[in-house]
XYZ file of C-alpha atoms in Angstrom:
341
model
C -17.497 -62.558 -95.961
C -18.168 -65.388 -98.359
C -21.439 -66.525 -96.794
C -24.796 -64.915 -97.604
C -25.816 -63.262 -94.336
C -29.045 -61.665 -95.547
C -31.189 -64.137 -93.602
C -29.634 -63.531 -90.212
C -29.582 -59.759 -90.704
C -33.283 -59.794 -91.590
C -34.017 -61.988 -88.572
C -32.297 -59.463 -86.302
C -35.312 -57.176 -86.712
C -36.582 -59.091 -83.669
C -34.428 -61.317 -81.484
C -34.641 -63.163 -78.175
C -31.821 -62.073 -75.888
C -29.166 -64.512 -74.684
C -30.085 -65.401 -71.081
C -28.042 -67.635 -68.803
C -29.902 -70.774 -67.638
C -32.834 -69.892 -69.891
C -32.049 -69.808 -73.629
C -30.663 -73.324 -73.885
C -31.317 -75.586 -76.867
C -34.690 -76.795 -75.540
C -35.927 -73.248 -75.020
C -34.762 -72.266 -78.498
C -36.520 -75.251 -80.109
C -39.782 -74.189 -78.473
C -39.310 -70.569 -79.524
C -38.667 -71.640 -83.095
C -42.007 -73.455 -83.161
C -43.658 -70.129 -82.306
C -41.688 -67.991 -84.758
C -39.830 -69.101 -87.869
C -38.300 -65.663 -88.393
C -37.032 -64.319 -85.057
C -33.283 -64.501 -84.399
C -32.462 -66.756 -81.438
C -29.360 -66.605 -79.231
C -27.579 -69.167 -77.100
C -26.719 -68.620 -73.483
C -23.295 -66.993 -73.178
C -20.490 -69.517 -73.714
C -17.018 -68.462 -72.595
C -14.112 -68.785 -74.984
C -11.972 -70.546 -72.319
C -14.699 -73.203 -71.953
C -14.507 -74.007 -75.668
C -10.811 -73.554 -76.347
C -9.245 -74.786 -73.112
C -12.091 -76.849 -71.679
C -13.147 -78.378 -75.030
C -16.742 -78.162 -73.772
C -18.185 -78.684 -77.215
C -21.447 -80.037 -75.772
C -22.308 -76.388 -75.059
C -22.673 -75.878 -78.814
C -25.273 -78.618 -79.334
C -28.343 -77.389 -81.196
C -31.024 -78.644 -83.551
C -31.078 -77.814 -87.271
C -34.588 -76.419 -86.767
C -33.232 -73.584 -84.594
C -31.788 -71.554 -87.475
C -31.294 -68.659 -87.684
C -29.414 -68.971 -84.385
C -26.474 -67.011 -82.974
C -23.740 -68.066 -80.572
C -22.868 -65.556 -77.874
C -19.270 -65.701 -76.655
C -17.699 -64.222 -73.547
C -13.987 -63.475 -73.503
C -11.333 -60.832 -73.923
C -8.361 -62.602 -75.481
C -8.356 -62.002 -79.252
C -6.535 -65.232 -80.119
C -8.750 -67.375 -77.897
C -11.939 -65.657 -79.077
C -10.924 -66.191 -82.685
C -10.508 -69.909 -82.042
C -13.841 -70.063 -80.173
C -15.543 -68.206 -83.032
C -14.067 -70.627 -85.560
C -15.340 -73.577 -83.519
C -18.776 -71.981 -83.258
C -19.021 -71.217 -86.963
C -17.933 -74.765 -87.833
C -20.649 -76.044 -85.492
C -23.143 -74.284 -87.748
C -24.040 -71.050 -85.967
C -25.252 -68.208 -88.185
C -23.669 -65.401 -86.163
C -21.032 -64.943 -83.469
C -21.886 -62.326 -80.840
C -19.462 -60.875 -78.304
C -20.810 -60.162 -74.819
C -19.859 -56.654 -73.681
C -22.795 -56.304 -71.311
C -22.849 -58.949 -68.582
C -22.085 -57.381 -65.169
C -21.584 -60.485 -63.006
C -18.584 -60.777 -60.681
C -17.524 -63.994 -62.388
C -17.445 -62.253 -65.745
C -15.556 -59.252 -64.362
C -12.872 -61.471 -62.859
C -12.303 -62.891 -66.334
C -12.041 -59.360 -67.754
C -14.973 -59.704 -70.111
C -18.600 -58.701 -70.236
C -19.618 -55.149 -69.326
C -16.164 -54.273 -67.982
C -15.009 -54.228 -71.625
C -16.973 -51.005 -72.134
C -13.838 -49.435 -70.657
C -11.632 -51.004 -73.354
C -13.157 -50.357 -76.805
C -9.781 -50.815 -78.504
C -9.539 -54.334 -77.073
C -13.124 -55.085 -78.146
C -12.239 -53.923 -81.665
C -9.147 -56.131 -81.661
C -11.184 -59.137 -80.493
C -13.827 -58.573 -83.175
C -11.240 -58.157 -85.917
C -9.587 -61.415 -84.863
C -12.904 -63.271 -84.965
C -13.902 -61.803 -88.312
C -10.621 -62.923 -89.805
C -11.462 -66.592 -89.274
C -15.243 -66.866 -89.838
C -17.562 -66.088 -92.728
C -20.599 -65.356 -90.550
C -21.367 -61.954 -88.979
C -19.507 -60.964 -85.819
C -21.738 -58.732 -83.706
C -21.590 -57.057 -80.296
C -24.075 -56.787 -77.427
C -23.127 -53.895 -75.162
C -24.354 -51.481 -72.484
C -24.516 -47.693 -72.778
C -21.695 -47.449 -70.233
C -20.524 -48.662 -66.835
C -20.175 -47.062 -63.405
C -19.311 -43.357 -63.605
C -18.930 -43.263 -67.382
C -21.021 -40.653 -69.195
C -23.039 -42.645 -71.762
C -23.381 -39.751 -74.215
C -19.600 -39.622 -74.419
C -18.775 -43.305 -74.043
C -21.321 -44.975 -76.340
C -20.601 -42.980 -79.528
C -16.871 -43.473 -79.026
C -17.380 -47.199 -78.408
C -19.494 -47.630 -81.545
C -17.052 -45.671 -83.666
C -14.042 -47.658 -82.455
C -15.614 -51.114 -82.728
C -17.351 -50.454 -86.033
C -13.965 -49.326 -87.305
C -12.908 -52.961 -86.953
C -15.696 -54.028 -89.306
C -18.598 -54.715 -86.919
C -21.826 -53.447 -88.450
C -24.454 -54.806 -86.050
C -24.844 -53.947 -82.359
C -27.475 -54.776 -79.743
C -27.497 -52.027 -77.124
C -28.882 -52.662 -73.642
C -30.122 -49.160 -72.893
C -28.925 -49.159 -69.290
C -25.617 -48.565 -67.609
C -24.096 -51.470 -65.680
C -22.896 -50.783 -62.159
C -20.050 -53.223 -61.639
C -19.864 -52.618 -57.892
C -22.848 -52.299 -55.615
C -25.491 -53.954 -57.778
C -26.105 -57.644 -58.452
C -26.603 -58.896 -62.019
C -30.350 -59.060 -61.323
C -30.401 -55.499 -59.997
C -28.420 -54.372 -63.054
C -31.347 -55.532 -65.206
C -33.816 -53.281 -63.373
C -32.313 -50.473 -61.289
C -30.165 -48.393 -63.665
C -32.580 -46.160 -65.611
C -33.335 -46.898 -69.235
C -32.227 -44.355 -71.829
C -34.021 -45.226 -75.056
C -33.541 -41.730 -76.546
C -29.774 -42.253 -76.453
C -30.119 -45.393 -78.587
C -32.349 -43.506 -81.040
C -29.685 -40.801 -81.156
C -27.002 -43.381 -81.957
C -29.065 -44.595 -84.926
C -29.213 -41.022 -86.213
C -25.469 -40.576 -85.695
C -24.525 -43.962 -87.175
C -27.122 -44.568 -89.914
C -24.876 -47.171 -91.591
C -24.926 -49.436 -88.522
C -27.647 -51.984 -87.736
C -28.684 -51.092 -84.182
C -31.049 -53.143 -82.017
C -32.433 -51.905 -78.712
C -32.483 -54.168 -75.662
C -33.694 -53.654 -72.113
C -37.129 -53.369 -70.528
C -39.147 -54.228 -73.648
C -42.193 -56.017 -72.261
C -44.471 -56.537 -75.246
C -44.541 -56.911 -78.991
C -46.417 -53.597 -79.185
C -43.499 -51.858 -77.472
C -41.061 -53.532 -79.859
C -43.053 -52.323 -82.867
C -42.969 -48.815 -81.411
C -39.169 -48.869 -81.261
C -38.985 -50.109 -84.841
C -41.264 -47.271 -85.911
C -38.791 -44.867 -84.297
C -36.258 -45.970 -86.890
C -34.281 -48.654 -85.097
C -33.202 -51.678 -87.116
C -34.108 -54.244 -84.500
C -35.386 -54.975 -81.011
C -34.042 -57.645 -78.668
C -36.486 -58.936 -76.031
C -35.371 -60.890 -72.979
C -37.496 -61.863 -69.998
C -40.863 -61.060 -71.585
C -40.122 -63.439 -74.465
C -39.272 -66.161 -71.955
C -42.172 -65.684 -69.530
C -44.803 -64.877 -72.197
C -43.460 -66.646 -75.275
C -46.793 -66.894 -77.074
C -47.619 -63.209 -76.567
C -44.245 -62.135 -77.979
C -43.331 -64.791 -80.525
C -46.722 -66.134 -81.537
C -47.560 -62.912 -83.372
C -44.009 -61.866 -84.293
C -43.881 -63.398 -87.767
C -47.095 -61.684 -88.833
C -46.573 -58.279 -87.188
C -42.808 -57.837 -87.497
C -41.904 -59.837 -90.587
C -45.160 -59.805 -92.556
C -45.405 -63.567 -93.018
C -47.745 -66.266 -91.792
C -47.115 -67.613 -88.274
C -46.318 -71.341 -87.936
C -48.961 -71.841 -85.210
C -52.357 -70.193 -84.701
C -52.728 -71.357 -81.112
C -50.284 -72.229 -78.306
C -52.010 -75.614 -78.062
C -50.632 -76.398 -81.531
C -47.101 -75.509 -80.449
C -47.331 -77.917 -77.509
C -48.520 -80.710 -79.806
C -45.634 -79.943 -82.171
C -43.232 -80.131 -79.238
C -44.188 -83.679 -78.219
C -41.949 -85.608 -80.679
C -38.982 -83.497 -79.536
C -39.803 -84.303 -75.909
C -40.088 -88.018 -76.685
C -36.712 -88.033 -78.422
C -35.078 -86.203 -75.504
C -36.495 -88.705 -73.023
C -35.393 -91.660 -75.170
C -31.830 -90.336 -74.977
C -31.928 -90.294 -71.174
C -33.014 -86.700 -70.692
C -35.467 -85.471 -68.063
C -38.850 -83.918 -68.778
C -38.158 -80.974 -66.481
C -35.243 -79.890 -68.662
C -37.767 -79.027 -71.383
C -41.043 -78.389 -69.558
C -39.548 -75.559 -67.445
C -39.332 -73.493 -70.637
C -42.987 -74.175 -71.466
C -44.533 -72.870 -68.243
C -45.399 -69.428 -69.628
C -46.985 -70.588 -72.898
C -50.532 -69.838 -71.745
C -49.742 -66.708 -69.714
C -52.861 -64.579 -69.338
C -55.137 -67.271 -70.781
C -57.704 -69.561 -69.121
C -55.981 -72.512 -67.501
C -52.540 -70.880 -67.304
C -52.171 -71.379 -63.561
C -53.297 -75.018 -63.731
C -50.965 -75.665 -66.695
C -48.022 -74.379 -64.671
C -49.049 -76.367 -61.604
C -49.444 -79.708 -63.408
C -46.052 -79.361 -65.107
C -44.198 -77.907 -62.116
C -45.435 -80.521 -59.673
C -45.138 -83.502 -61.972
C -42.167 -82.969 -64.279
C -39.526 -84.055 -61.761
C -41.295 -87.221 -60.663
C -39.895 -90.600 -61.665
C -41.115 -91.623 -65.106
C -42.591 -88.231 -66.001
C -43.042 -87.959 -69.731
C -45.271 -86.920 -72.593
C -48.369 -88.167 -70.749
C -47.909 -85.375 -68.187
C -47.845 -82.720 -70.913
C -50.997 -84.200 -72.449
C -52.638 -84.133 -69.019
C -51.728 -80.470 -68.651
C -53.095 -79.787 -72.143
C -56.404 -81.385 -71.214
C -56.580 -79.099 -68.191
C -56.083 -76.051 -70.421
C -58.725 -77.234 -72.876
C -61.140 -77.767 -69.994
C -60.458 -74.301 -68.614
C -61.051 -72.799 -72.073
C -64.358 -74.564 -72.424
C -65.376 -73.366 -68.976
C -64.452 -69.791 -69.845
C -66.526 -69.963 -73.049
C -69.527 -71.331 -71.178
C -69.234 -68.543 -68.616
C -69.398 -65.960 -71.410
C -72.650 -67.333 -72.796
């Protein structure tokens, strides 16, 4: 690789998982205001969409989002290589291959979690991508699928794919059941096996391994790091409680000062971005939906969500609505302080 990848590897100590319909560019911009250091991921973009569909709008992102990784879905080495090249030229700091998504749509395209059954093909795909980009090519995988025995499958998978030059893996510590469970159920029902991921770090000390799945707080993430893992990837908790996870991440995980000391500050910092989006014909709801959890667990959280949820889709909704919601939160805070006196 000719590019210095130290920054993105350091950022992978904590990352926000790629999540369909959630981690779009607006979500990532907000998350970056909360944490300068955390590695952010796009929603999964399929290689056919980029190469055959020329859907380059899916790659749109703001310069402020870096370090940011593009997650690709696919199983054709030639097509994935072209998609990776397009993604790297668009400015992404990492290309990640999805070997974990269990949806029917993904299975029918022979990619996602079904590729756990074909480690040689995954290795071939990764080698093809690495040959054309100078950013890291990484893999997000499961511990196995269906009736596979994870303690047999996962070490073999890591050995085969790392043999193609991949040095960084994010491991969702659950099996995926490709038949009988929905994608949502696959995020909750198969039991978590964190000890297996710890074991893989012991067996493959030269690999950078991040744990994913079921991590609900920054405290839990720090616990996994203390167990010797190189990184932790947080999904739903980072989306629904972004301040709790990301607001303290820079200080506790990376040892640097956080960009904001209060979620109120992050909302204020978001306003120019919102105004620009609206001036280009965008809708407030496209951004505000990602902001609903900012005050989770704090005074005024329910009212904040209500004001934005009820008003964001009305004709002419704009920055004034966010300011109104902010005033509600400030009022609730003042009331809570008075009640404590």
